[in-house]
Amino acid sequence: MENLQPIETMLAQLIGFLPKLITAIVIFVAALFLSSWLANVAARAMKRRNLDTELILLLRRVVRITVLILGTIQALAQVDFNVTGFVAGLGIVGFTVGFAMQDVTKNFAAGILLLLQQPFDIGDSIEVAGHSGTVRDITLRTTEIRTWDGRDVFIPNGDVYVKAITNYSRDPRRRLQISVSVDKDWDFENLTEIVLGSLKHGKGVLEEPITEAVWTTSTEGKTELTAFYWVDTSQVDLRSAQNAGLAAVRAALSAAAEETAFSVKAPLIEAA
């Protein structure tokens, strides 16, 4: 009988442990189902907000993993596992890995914030971190831009997030300017009417904001008129609008100037 006592003790311990084990298994299985259900609920809610597909997949995965971790910790606690030490160990490992990969983590976090805030979308024309072009892709690590001269630039999201972003596509209205230099013997009011009148009827030119002009006098005895006009880039691209404006002003002045000298110029436009 003495030889059976250790076995009886083990059986008693096993019987006492069995309810805890069953409870732990039930909690873990419940966490599996709950994590999938909550992840799907979160994904449907985010789809209704028209969030980026990649962001939805990421947040869905985060919800599922978070619920699984919490469920696993609760399950381990049922079988008298040292959960406190386990969590502390995970914290130390997480801190070490996070410190070693802080740049990756920064870009990752910035990517999530960019996808949530959506300061620009794929296809938008933007200027950021010294680069201008069309957004081709937005990932969790980088933003890809096709520059005006055809280069593909991959900018870390950490840089994109902290830099000023100019989104040319958010509002299709853009202001252009054309400068006309003439001798002082011109009738300024007549010249203003000719220049502004030639610009108003171009393709995509808007009535509001109004087309206007500013006069300045140079040290060389010349007078310069700078005309400002607004175009709708959903109807015409900037370069075409500027070229059409230059041609219209030159044609109108040539018809009115007879033999009086004039020059017409406009600043270089990089954005399409």
Coordinates of N, CA and C in Angstrom, one line a residue, residues 19-157:
P19 N -9.9 20.5 -13.3 CA -10.8 21.6 -13.5 C -10.1 22.9 -14.0
K20 N -8.9 23.2 -13.4 CA -8.2 24.4 -13.8 C -7.8 24.3 -15.3
L21 N -7.4 23.0 -15.7 CA -6.9 22.9 -17.1 C -8.1 23.0 -18.0
I22 N -9.3 22.4 -17.6 CA -10.4 22.5 -18.5 C -10.9 24.0 -18.6
T23 N -10.8 24.7 -17.5 CA -11.2 26.1 -17.5 C -10.2 26.9 -18.4
A24 N -8.9 26.6 -18.3 CA -8.0 27.3 -19.2 C -8.2 27.0 -20.6
I25 N -8.5 25.8 -21.0 CA -8.8 25.4 -22.4 C -10.1 26.1 -22.9
V26 N -11.1 26.2 -22.0 CA -12.3 26.9 -22.4 C -12.1 28.3 -22.6
I27 N -11.3 29.0 -21.8 CA -11.0 30.4 -21.9 C -10.2 30.6 -23.2
F28 N -9.2 29.8 -23.5 CA -8.4 29.9 -24.7 C -9.2 29.8 -26.0
V29 N -10.1 28.7 -26.0 CA -10.9 28.5 -27.1 C -11.9 29.6 -27.3
A30 N -12.5 30.1 -26.2 CA -13.4 31.3 -26.3 C -12.7 32.5 -26.8
A31 N -11.4 32.7 -26.4 CA -10.6 33.8 -26.9 C -10.4 33.7 -28.4
L32 N -10.2 32.5 -28.9 CA -10.0 32.2 -30.3 C -11.2 32.7 -31.1
F33 N -12.4 32.3 -30.7 CA -13.6 32.7 -31.4 C -13.9 34.2 -31.2
L34 N -13.7 34.7 -30.0 CA -14.0 36.1 -29.7 C -13.1 37.0 -30.5
S35 N -11.8 36.6 -30.6 CA -10.8 37.4 -31.4 C -11.2 37.5 -32.8
S36 N -11.7 36.4 -33.4 CA -12.1 36.4 -34.8 C -13.4 37.3 -35.0
W37 N -14.3 37.1 -34.1 CA -15.6 37.8 -34.2 C -15.3 39.3 -34.0
L38 N -14.6 39.7 -33.0 CA -14.3 41.2 -32.8 C -13.5 41.8 -34.0
A39 N -12.6 41.0 -34.5 CA -11.8 41.5 -35.7 C -12.7 41.7 -36.9
N40 N -13.6 40.8 -37.1 CA -14.6 41.0 -38.2 C -15.5 42.2 -38.0
V41 N -15.9 42.4 -36.8 CA -16.8 43.5 -36.5 C -16.0 44.8 -36.7
A42 N -14.8 44.8 -36.2 CA -14.0 46.0 -36.4 C -13.7 46.3 -37.9
A43 N -13.5 45.2 -38.7 CA -13.2 45.4 -40.1 C -14.4 46.0 -40.8
R44 N -15.6 45.5 -40.5 CA -16.8 46.0 -41.1 C -17.1 47.4 -40.8
A45 N -16.8 47.8 -39.5 CA -16.9 49.2 -39.1 C -16.0 50.1 -39.9
M46 N -14.8 49.6 -40.1 CA -13.8 50.5 -40.8 C -14.1 50.6 -42.3
K47 N -14.6 49.5 -42.8 CA -15.0 49.5 -44.3 C -16.1 50.6 -44.5
R48 N -17.0 50.7 -43.5 CA -18.1 51.7 -43.7 C -17.5 53.1 -43.7
R49 N -16.3 53.3 -43.1 CA -15.6 54.6 -43.1 C -14.7 54.8 -44.3
N50 N -14.7 53.8 -45.2 CA -13.9 53.9 -46.4 C -12.5 54.0 -46.2
L51 N -12.0 53.3 -45.1 CA -10.5 53.4 -44.8 C -9.8 52.5 -45.8
D52 N -8.4 52.8 -45.9 CA -7.6 52.0 -46.8 C -7.6 50.5 -46.5
T53 N -7.6 49.7 -47.5 CA -7.7 48.2 -47.4 C -6.5 47.7 -46.5
E54 N -5.3 48.2 -46.8 CA -4.2 47.7 -46.0 C -4.3 48.1 -44.5
L55 N -4.8 49.3 -44.2 CA -5.0 49.7 -42.9 C -6.1 48.8 -42.2
I56 N -7.2 48.5 -42.9 CA -8.2 47.6 -42.4 C -7.6 46.2 -42.0
L57 N -6.8 45.7 -42.9 CA -6.2 44.4 -42.6 C -5.3 44.5 -41.4
L58 N -4.5 45.6 -41.3 CA -3.6 45.7 -40.2 C -4.4 45.8 -38.9
L59 N -5.4 46.7 -38.8 CA -6.1 46.9 -37.6 C -6.9 45.6 -37.2
R60 N -7.4 44.9 -38.2 CA -8.1 43.6 -37.9 C -7.1 42.7 -37.3
R61 N -5.9 42.6 -37.8 CA -4.9 41.7 -37.2 C -4.5 42.1 -35.8
V62 N -4.4 43.4 -35.5 CA -4.1 44.0 -34.2 C -5.2 43.6 -33.2
V63 N -6.5 43.8 -33.6 CA -7.6 43.4 -32.7 C -7.5 41.9 -32.4
R64 N -7.3 41.1 -33.4 CA -7.3 39.6 -33.1 C -6.2 39.2 -32.2
I65 N -5.0 39.7 -32.5 CA -3.8 39.4 -31.7 C -4.0 39.9 -30.2
T66 N -4.5 41.1 -30.1 CA -4.7 41.6 -28.7 C -5.6 40.8 -27.9
V67 N -6.8 40.4 -28.5 CA -7.7 39.6 -27.8 C -7.1 38.2 -27.5
L68 N -6.4 37.6 -28.4 CA -5.7 36.3 -28.2 C -4.7 36.4 -27.0
I69 N -3.9 37.5 -27.0 CA -2.9 37.6 -25.9 C -3.6 37.7 -24.6
L70 N -4.6 38.5 -24.5 CA -5.4 38.7 -23.2 C -6.0 37.4 -22.8
G71 N -6.6 36.6 -23.8 CA -7.2 35.3 -23.5 C -6.1 34.3 -23.0
T72 N -5.0 34.3 -23.7 CA -3.9 33.4 -23.3 C -3.4 33.7 -21.9
I73 N -3.3 35.0 -21.5 CA -2.8 35.3 -20.2 C -3.8 34.8 -19.2
Q74 N -5.1 35.0 -19.4 CA -6.1 34.6 -18.5 C -6.1 33.1 -18.4
A75 N -5.9 32.4 -19.5 CA -5.9 30.9 -19.5 C -4.7 30.4 -18.7
L76 N -3.6 31.0 -18.8 CA -2.4 30.6 -18.1 C -2.5 30.9 -16.6
A77 N -3.2 32.0 -16.3 CA -3.5 32.3 -14.9 C -4.3 31.2 -14.2
Q78 N -5.1 30.5 -14.9 CA -6.0 29.4 -14.3 C -5.2 28.2 -13.9
V79 N -4.0 28.0 -14.5 CA -3.2 26.8 -14.2 C -2.0 27.2 -13.4
D80 N -2.2 28.4 -12.7 CA -1.1 28.8 -11.7 C 0.2 29.2 -12.4
F81 N 0.1 29.6 -13.7 CA 1.4 30.0 -14.4 C 1.8 31.4 -13.9
N82 N 3.1 31.6 -13.8 CA 3.6 32.9 -13.3 C 3.4 34.0 -14.4
V83 N 2.1 34.5 -14.4 CA 1.8 35.4 -15.5 C 2.6 36.7 -15.3
T84 N 2.8 37.2 -14.1 CA 3.5 38.5 -13.8 C 4.9 38.4 -14.4
G85 N 5.6 37.3 -14.1 CA 6.9 37.2 -14.7 C 6.9 37.1 -16.2
F86 N 5.9 36.4 -16.7 CA 5.8 36.2 -18.2 C 5.6 37.6 -18.8
V87 N 4.7 38.4 -18.3 CA 4.4 39.7 -18.9 C 5.6 40.6 -18.7
A88 N 6.3 40.5 -17.6 CA 7.5 41.4 -17.4 C 8.5 41.0 -18.4
G89 N 8.7 39.7 -18.7 CA 9.7 39.3 -19.6 C 9.3 39.7 -21.0
L90 N 8.0 39.7 -21.4 CA 7.6 40.2 -22.7 C 7.9 41.7 -22.8
G91 N 7.7 42.4 -21.7 CA 7.9 43.8 -21.7 C 9.4 44.2 -22.0
I92 N 10.3 43.4 -21.3 CA 11.7 43.7 -21.5 C 12.1 43.4 -23.0
V93 N 11.6 42.2 -23.5 CA 11.9 41.9 -24.9 C 11.4 42.9 -25.8
G94 N 10.1 43.3 -25.6 CA 9.5 44.3 -26.4 C 10.3 45.6 -26.4
F95 N 10.7 46.1 -25.2 CA 11.5 47.3 -25.2 C 12.8 47.2 -25.9
T96 N 13.5 46.1 -25.8 CA 14.7 45.9 -26.5 C 14.6 45.9 -28.0
V97 N 13.6 45.1 -28.4 CA 13.3 45.1 -29.9 C 12.9 46.4 -30.4
G98 N 12.0 47.1 -29.6 CA 11.5 48.4 -30.1 C 12.7 49.4 -30.2
F99 N 13.6 49.4 -29.2 CA 14.7 50.3 -29.3 C 15.6 50.1 -30.5
A100 N 15.8 48.8 -30.7 CA 16.7 48.4 -31.9 C 16.1 48.7 -33.2
M101 N 14.7 48.8 -33.2 CA 14.0 49.0 -34.5 C 13.2 50.3 -34.4
Q102 N 13.7 51.3 -33.8 CA 12.9 52.5 -33.6 C 12.6 53.2 -34.9
D103 N 13.5 53.2 -35.8 CA 13.2 53.8 -37.1 C 12.1 53.1 -37.8
V104 N 12.2 51.8 -37.8 CA 11.1 51.0 -38.5 C 9.8 51.2 -37.8
T105 N 9.8 51.3 -36.4 CA 8.6 51.5 -35.7 C 8.0 52.9 -35.9
K106 N 8.9 53.9 -36.0 CA 8.5 55.3 -36.3 C 7.8 55.3 -37.7
N107 N 8.4 54.7 -38.7 CA 7.8 54.7 -40.0 C 6.4 54.0 -40.0
F108 N 6.4 52.9 -39.3 CA 5.2 52.0 -39.2 C 4.1 52.8 -38.5
A109 N 4.4 53.5 -37.4 CA 3.3 54.3 -36.7 C 2.9 55.5 -37.6
A110 N 3.9 56.1 -38.3 CA 3.5 57.2 -39.1 C 2.6 56.7 -40.3
G111 N 2.9 55.5 -40.8 CA 2.1 55.0 -41.9 C 0.7 54.8 -41.5
I112 N 0.5 54.3 -40.2 CA -0.9 54.1 -39.7 C -1.6 55.5 -39.6
L113 N -0.9 56.5 -39.1 CA -1.5 57.8 -38.9 C -1.9 58.4 -40.2
L114 N -1.0 58.2 -41.2 CA -1.3 58.8 -42.6 C -2.5 58.1 -43.2
L115 N -2.6 56.8 -43.0 CA -3.7 56.1 -43.6 C -5.0 56.5 -42.8
L116 N -4.9 56.8 -41.5 CA -6.1 57.2 -40.8 C -6.5 58.6 -41.1
Q117 N -5.5 59.5 -41.2 CA -5.9 61.0 -41.4 C -6.1 61.3 -42.9
Q118 N -5.4 60.5 -43.8 CA -5.6 60.7 -45.2 C -5.4 62.1 -45.7
P119 N -4.2 62.7 -45.5 CA -3.9 64.0 -46.0 C -3.8 64.0 -47.5
F120 N -3.6 62.8 -48.1 CA -3.6 62.7 -49.5 C -4.0 61.2 -49.9
D121 N -4.4 61.0 -51.1 CA -4.8 59.7 -51.6 C -3.9 59.3 -52.8
I122 N -4.0 58.0 -53.2 CA -3.3 57.6 -54.3 C -3.8 58.3 -55.6
G123 N -2.9 58.9 -56.4 CA -3.3 59.6 -57.5 C -3.3 61.1 -57.3
D124 N -3.2 61.6 -56.1 CA -3.1 63.0 -55.8 C -1.7 63.6 -56.2
S125 N -1.7 64.8 -56.5 CA -0.4 65.5 -56.8 C -0.1 66.3 -55.5
I126 N 1.1 66.0 -55.0 CA 1.5 66.5 -53.7 C 3.0 67.0 -53.8
E127 N 3.3 67.8 -52.8 CA 4.7 68.2 -52.5 C 5.0 67.9 -51.1
V128 N 6.1 67.1 -50.8 CA 6.4 66.8 -49.4 C 7.9 66.4 -49.4
A129 N 8.6 66.8 -48.3 CA 10.0 66.4 -48.0 C 10.9 66.7 -49.2
G130 N 10.6 67.8 -49.9 CA 11.5 68.2 -51.0 C 11.2 67.5 -52.3
H131 N 10.1 66.8 -52.4 CA 9.7 66.1 -53.6 C 8.3 66.4 -54.1
S132 N 8.1 66.6 -55.4 CA 6.8 66.9 -55.9 C 6.5 65.8 -57.0
G133 N 5.2 65.4 -57.0 CA 4.8 64.5 -58.0 C 3.4 63.9 -57.6
T134 N 3.2 62.7 -58.3 CA 1.9 62.0 -58.1 C 2.1 60.8 -57.2
V135 N 1.2 60.7 -56.2 CA 1.3 59.6 -55.3 C 0.9 58.3 -56.0
R136 N 1.8 57.3 -56.0 CA 1.5 56.0 -56.6 C 1.1 55.0 -55.6
D137 N 1.6 55.0 -54.4 CA 1.3 54.0 -53.4 C 1.6 54.5 -52.0
I138 N 0.8 54.0 -51.1 CA 1.0 54.3 -49.7 C 1.0 53.0 -48.9
T139 N 2.2 52.7 -48.4 CA 2.3 51.4 -47.6 C 2.5 51.8 -46.1
L140 N 2.7 50.8 -45.2 CA 2.9 51.1 -43.8 C 4.3 51.7 -43.5
R141 N 5.2 51.5 -44.5 CA 6.6 52.0 -44.3 C 7.0 53.2 -45.1
T142 N 6.5 53.3 -46.4 CA 6.9 54.3 -47.3 C 5.7 54.9 -48.1
T143 N 5.9 56.1 -48.6 CA 5.0 56.7 -49.6 C 5.8 56.8 -50.9
E144 N 5.2 56.2 -52.0 CA 5.8 56.3 -53.3 C 5.3 57.4 -54.1
I145 N 6.2 58.2 -54.7 CA 5.8 59.4 -55.5 C 6.5 59.3 -56.8
R146 N 5.7 59.5 -57.9 CA 6.3 59.6 -59.2 C 6.4 61.1 -59.5
T147 N 7.7 61.5 -59.6 CA 8.0 63.0 -59.7 C 7.6 63.4 -61.1
W148 N 7.6 64.7 -61.3 CA 7.2 65.3 -62.6 C 8.1 64.9 -63.7
D149 N 9.4 64.6 -63.4 CA 10.4 64.2 -64.4 C 10.5 62.7 -64.5
G150 N 9.5 61.9 -63.9 CA 9.5 60.5 -64.2 C 10.2 59.6 -63.2
R151 N 10.7 60.2 -62.1 CA 11.5 59.4 -61.1 C 10.5 58.8 -60.0
D152 N 10.7 57.6 -59.6 CA 10.0 57.0 -58.5 C 10.7 57.2 -57.2
V153 N 10.2 57.9 -56.3 CA 10.8 58.2 -55.0 C 10.0 57.6 -53.9
F154 N 10.7 56.8 -53.0 CA 10.1 56.2 -51.9 C 10.5 57.0 -50.6
I155 N 9.6 57.7 -50.0 CA 9.9 58.5 -48.9 C 9.4 57.8 -47.6
P156 N 10.3 57.6 -46.6 CA 9.9 57.0 -45.3 C 8.7 57.8 -44.7
N157 N 7.7 57.0 -44.2 CA 6.5 57.7 -43.7 C 6.8 58.6 -42.5

